[in-house]
CSV table of C-alpha atoms in Angstrom, one decimal:
chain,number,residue,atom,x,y,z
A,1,UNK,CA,27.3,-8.1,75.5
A,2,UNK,CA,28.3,-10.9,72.2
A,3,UNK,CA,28.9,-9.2,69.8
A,4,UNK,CA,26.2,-9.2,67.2
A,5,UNK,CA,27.4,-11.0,63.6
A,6,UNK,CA,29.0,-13.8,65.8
A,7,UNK,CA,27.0,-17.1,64.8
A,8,UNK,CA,25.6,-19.8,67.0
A,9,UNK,CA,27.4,-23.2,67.6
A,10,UNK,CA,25.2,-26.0,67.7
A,11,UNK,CA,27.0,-29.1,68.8
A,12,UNK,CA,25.4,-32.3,68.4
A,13,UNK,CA,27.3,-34.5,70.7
A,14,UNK,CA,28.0,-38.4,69.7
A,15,UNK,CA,30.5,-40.7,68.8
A,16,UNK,CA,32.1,-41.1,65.1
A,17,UNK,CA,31.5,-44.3,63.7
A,18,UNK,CA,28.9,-46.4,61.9
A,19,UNK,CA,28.4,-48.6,65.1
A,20,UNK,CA,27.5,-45.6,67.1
A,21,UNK,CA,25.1,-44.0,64.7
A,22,UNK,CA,22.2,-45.5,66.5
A,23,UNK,CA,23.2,-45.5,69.9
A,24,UNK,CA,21.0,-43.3,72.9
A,25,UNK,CA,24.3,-41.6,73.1
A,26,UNK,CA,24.4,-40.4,69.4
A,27,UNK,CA,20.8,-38.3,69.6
A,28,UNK,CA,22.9,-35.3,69.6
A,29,UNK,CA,24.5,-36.2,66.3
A,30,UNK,CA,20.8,-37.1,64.9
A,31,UNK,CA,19.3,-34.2,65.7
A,32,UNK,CA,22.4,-32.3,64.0
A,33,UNK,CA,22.1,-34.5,60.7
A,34,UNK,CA,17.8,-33.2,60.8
A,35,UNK,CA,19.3,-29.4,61.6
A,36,UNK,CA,21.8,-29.5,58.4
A,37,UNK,CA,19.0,-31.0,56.1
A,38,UNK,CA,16.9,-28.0,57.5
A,39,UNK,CA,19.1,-25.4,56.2
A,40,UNK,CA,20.2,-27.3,53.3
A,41,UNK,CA,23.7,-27.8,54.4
A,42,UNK,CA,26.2,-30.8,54.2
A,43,UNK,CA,28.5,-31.7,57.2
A,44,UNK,CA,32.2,-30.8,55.4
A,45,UNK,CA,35.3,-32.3,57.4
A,46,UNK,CA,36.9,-29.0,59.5
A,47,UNK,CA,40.1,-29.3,60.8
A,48,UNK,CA,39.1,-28.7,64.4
A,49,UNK,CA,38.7,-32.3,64.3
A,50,UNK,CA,35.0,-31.9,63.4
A,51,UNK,CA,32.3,-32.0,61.0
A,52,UNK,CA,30.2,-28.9,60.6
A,53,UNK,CA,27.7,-27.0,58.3
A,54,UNK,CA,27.5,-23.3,57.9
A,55,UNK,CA,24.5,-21.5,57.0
A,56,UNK,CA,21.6,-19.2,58.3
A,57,UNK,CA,18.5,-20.6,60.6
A,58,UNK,CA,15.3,-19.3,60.6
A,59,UNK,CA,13.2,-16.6,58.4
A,60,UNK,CA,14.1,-13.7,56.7
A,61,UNK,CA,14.1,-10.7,58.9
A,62,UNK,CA,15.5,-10.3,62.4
A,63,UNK,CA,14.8,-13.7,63.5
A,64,UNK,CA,17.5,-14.8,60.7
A,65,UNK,CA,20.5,-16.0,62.5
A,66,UNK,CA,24.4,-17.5,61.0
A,67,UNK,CA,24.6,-20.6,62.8
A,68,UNK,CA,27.7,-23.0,62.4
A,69,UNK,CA,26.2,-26.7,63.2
A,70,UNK,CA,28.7,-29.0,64.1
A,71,UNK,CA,29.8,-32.8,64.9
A,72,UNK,CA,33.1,-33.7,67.2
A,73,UNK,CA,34.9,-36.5,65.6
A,74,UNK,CA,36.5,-37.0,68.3
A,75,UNK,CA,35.2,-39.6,71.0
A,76,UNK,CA,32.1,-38.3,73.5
A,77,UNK,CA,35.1,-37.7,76.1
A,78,UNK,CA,37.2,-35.6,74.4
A,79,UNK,CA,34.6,-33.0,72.8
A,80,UNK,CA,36.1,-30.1,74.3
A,81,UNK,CA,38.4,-29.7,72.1
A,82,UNK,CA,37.1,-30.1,69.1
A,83,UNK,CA,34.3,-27.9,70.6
A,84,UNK,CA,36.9,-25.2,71.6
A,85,UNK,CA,39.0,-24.9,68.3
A,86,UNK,CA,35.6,-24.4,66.3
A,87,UNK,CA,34.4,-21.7,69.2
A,88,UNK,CA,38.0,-19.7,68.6
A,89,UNK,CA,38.0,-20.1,64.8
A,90,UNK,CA,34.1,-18.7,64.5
A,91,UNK,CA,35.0,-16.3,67.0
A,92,UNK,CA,31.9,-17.3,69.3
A,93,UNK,CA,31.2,-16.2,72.5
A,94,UNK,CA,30.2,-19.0,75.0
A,95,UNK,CA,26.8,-18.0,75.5
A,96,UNK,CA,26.0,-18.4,71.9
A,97,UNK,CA,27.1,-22.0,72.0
A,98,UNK,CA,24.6,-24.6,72.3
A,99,UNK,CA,25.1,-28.6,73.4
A,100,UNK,CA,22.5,-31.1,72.4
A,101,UNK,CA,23.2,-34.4,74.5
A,102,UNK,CA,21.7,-37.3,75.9
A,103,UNK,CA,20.2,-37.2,79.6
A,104,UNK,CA,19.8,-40.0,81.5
A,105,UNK,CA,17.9,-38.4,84.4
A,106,UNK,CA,15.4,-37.2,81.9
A,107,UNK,CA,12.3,-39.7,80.6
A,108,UNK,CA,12.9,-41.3,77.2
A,109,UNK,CA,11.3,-38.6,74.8
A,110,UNK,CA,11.4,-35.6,77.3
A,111,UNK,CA,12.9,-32.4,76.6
A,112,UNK,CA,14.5,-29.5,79.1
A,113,UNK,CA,16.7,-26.6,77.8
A,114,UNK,CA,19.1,-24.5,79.9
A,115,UNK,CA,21.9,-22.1,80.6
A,116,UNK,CA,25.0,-23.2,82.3
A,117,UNK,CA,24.6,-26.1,85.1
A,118,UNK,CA,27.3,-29.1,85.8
A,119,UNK,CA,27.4,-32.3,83.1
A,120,UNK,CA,26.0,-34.9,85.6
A,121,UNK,CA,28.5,-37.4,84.8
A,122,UNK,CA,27.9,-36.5,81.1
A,123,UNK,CA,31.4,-36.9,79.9
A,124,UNK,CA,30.2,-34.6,76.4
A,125,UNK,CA,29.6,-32.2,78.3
A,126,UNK,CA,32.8,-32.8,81.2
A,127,UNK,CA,34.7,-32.7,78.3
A,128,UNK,CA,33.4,-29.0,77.2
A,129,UNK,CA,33.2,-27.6,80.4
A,130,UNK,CA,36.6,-28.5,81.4
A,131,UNK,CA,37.4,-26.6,78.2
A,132,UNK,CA,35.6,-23.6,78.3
A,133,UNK,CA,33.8,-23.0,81.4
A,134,UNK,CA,30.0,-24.4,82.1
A,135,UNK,CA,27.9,-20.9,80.5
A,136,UNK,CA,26.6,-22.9,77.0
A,137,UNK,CA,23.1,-23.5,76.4
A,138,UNK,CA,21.9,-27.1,76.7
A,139,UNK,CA,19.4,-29.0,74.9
A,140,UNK,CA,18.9,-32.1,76.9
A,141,UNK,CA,17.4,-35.0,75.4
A,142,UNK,CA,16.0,-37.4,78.1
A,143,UNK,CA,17.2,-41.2,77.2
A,144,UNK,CA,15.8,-42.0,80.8
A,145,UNK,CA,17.3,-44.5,83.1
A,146,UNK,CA,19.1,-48.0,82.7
A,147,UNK,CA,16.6,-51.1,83.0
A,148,UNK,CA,17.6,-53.2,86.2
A,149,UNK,CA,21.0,-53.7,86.9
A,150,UNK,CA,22.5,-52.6,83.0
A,151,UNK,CA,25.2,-50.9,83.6
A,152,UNK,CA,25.2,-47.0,82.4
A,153,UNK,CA,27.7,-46.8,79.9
A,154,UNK,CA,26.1,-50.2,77.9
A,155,UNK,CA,23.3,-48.5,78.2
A,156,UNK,CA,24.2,-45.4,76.4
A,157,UNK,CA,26.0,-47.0,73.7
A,158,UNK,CA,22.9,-49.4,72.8
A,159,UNK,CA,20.3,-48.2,69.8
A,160,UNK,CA,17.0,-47.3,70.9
A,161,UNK,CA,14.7,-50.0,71.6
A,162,UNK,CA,12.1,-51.1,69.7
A,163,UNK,CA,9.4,-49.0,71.7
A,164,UNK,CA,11.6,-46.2,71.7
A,165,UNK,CA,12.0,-45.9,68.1
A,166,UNK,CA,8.4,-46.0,67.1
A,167,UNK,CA,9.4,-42.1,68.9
A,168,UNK,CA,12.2,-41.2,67.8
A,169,UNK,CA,11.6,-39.7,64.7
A,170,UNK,CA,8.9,-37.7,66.4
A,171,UNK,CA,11.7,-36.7,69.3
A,172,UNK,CA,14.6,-35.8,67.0
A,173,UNK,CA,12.5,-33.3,65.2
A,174,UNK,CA,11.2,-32.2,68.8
A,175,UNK,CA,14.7,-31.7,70.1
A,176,UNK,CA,15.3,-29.5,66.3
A,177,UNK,CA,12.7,-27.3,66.8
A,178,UNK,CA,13.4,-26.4,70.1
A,179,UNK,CA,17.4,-25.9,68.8
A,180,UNK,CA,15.6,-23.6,66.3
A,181,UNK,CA,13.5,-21.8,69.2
A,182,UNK,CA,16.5,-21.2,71.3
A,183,UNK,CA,18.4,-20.2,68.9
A,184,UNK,CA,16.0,-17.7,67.2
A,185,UNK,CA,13.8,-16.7,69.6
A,186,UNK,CA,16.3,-17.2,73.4
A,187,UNK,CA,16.2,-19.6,76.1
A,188,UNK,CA,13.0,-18.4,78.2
A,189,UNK,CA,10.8,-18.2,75.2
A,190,UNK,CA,12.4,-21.8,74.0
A,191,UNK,CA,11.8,-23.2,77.7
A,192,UNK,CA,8.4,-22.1,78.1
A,193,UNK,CA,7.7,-23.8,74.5
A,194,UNK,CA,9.6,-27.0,75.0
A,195,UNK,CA,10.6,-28.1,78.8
A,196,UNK,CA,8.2,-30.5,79.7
């Protein structure tokens, strides 16, 4: 069983850099930014390599949980690491460490939450399980499928489209409150709420 006063790691994965900030492959980093302006945190450099805000998540009572929100700075493919050092320093145990990434296999705007699984060519999340084993909650936020013949990775590390944006305010604060769900209230509750 985890032990108790451990806090949640919420990683929003991305890559560092001005260029990337609006790229399908940085939503993890967005909905990260909308998480630390929910608890009134700033992201302070760590020296995991990281960026990260402590602080507590949710209301007062039982429901109230220490959560460590966090952003590799290193690139998308080496997040393990980062990942890794943070999980040792905070002393958390895997299951109460949470990745919120891109999907491609998902619809643009779509939502699905889960325990454990394999990355799907995610290299975030190849990255962290090499690292740690696959047994970390998921918060997958569907980007959907290249147009035509694009090739995936220039797809991934293009902004949202025009269309897509008119959403994505509306998607980022989605994907934050179902962070907050799992987080607060545990996966099944937070799938039943959220998966669509």
């Amino acid at each position: 069983m985890s032990d108790d006063t451990a806090p949640w790691l919420i990683v929003g994965l991305g890559n560092p850099g001005a260029e990337y900030a609006g790229n399908r492959h940085n939503i993890g980093f967005m909905v990260a930014d909308l998480l630390a302006e929910r608890i009134g945190g700033r992201f302070k450099a760590h020296k995991a390599r990281a960026q990260v805000v402590e602080g507590r998540m949710g209301p007062p009572g039982p429901l109230n949980r220490r959560v460590v929100i966090a952003k590799p700075m290193s690139f998308m493919n080496l997040s393990g690491g980062p990942v890794t050092a943070l999980r040792d320093f905070y002393k958390v145990p895997v299951e109460r460490i949470v990745a919120v990434h891109d999907e491609l296999d998902i619809d643009y705007a779509t939502l699905r939450l889960k325990l454990g699984g394999g990355d799907n060519g995610h290299n975030g999340l190849k990255s962290m399980t090499k690292a740690m084993g696959a047994e970390y909650h998921r918060v997958r936020c569907g980007i959907g499928r290249p147009p035509g013949r694009m090739q995936v990775a220039d797809f991934v590390l293009k902004d949202f489209s025009s269309t897509e944006r008119k959403e994505l305010d509306w998607f980022v604060d989605r994907s934050a409150d179902a962070v907050e769900c799992l987080v607060q209230e545990g996966l099944e509750r937070a799938q039943s709420a959220y998966n669509s």
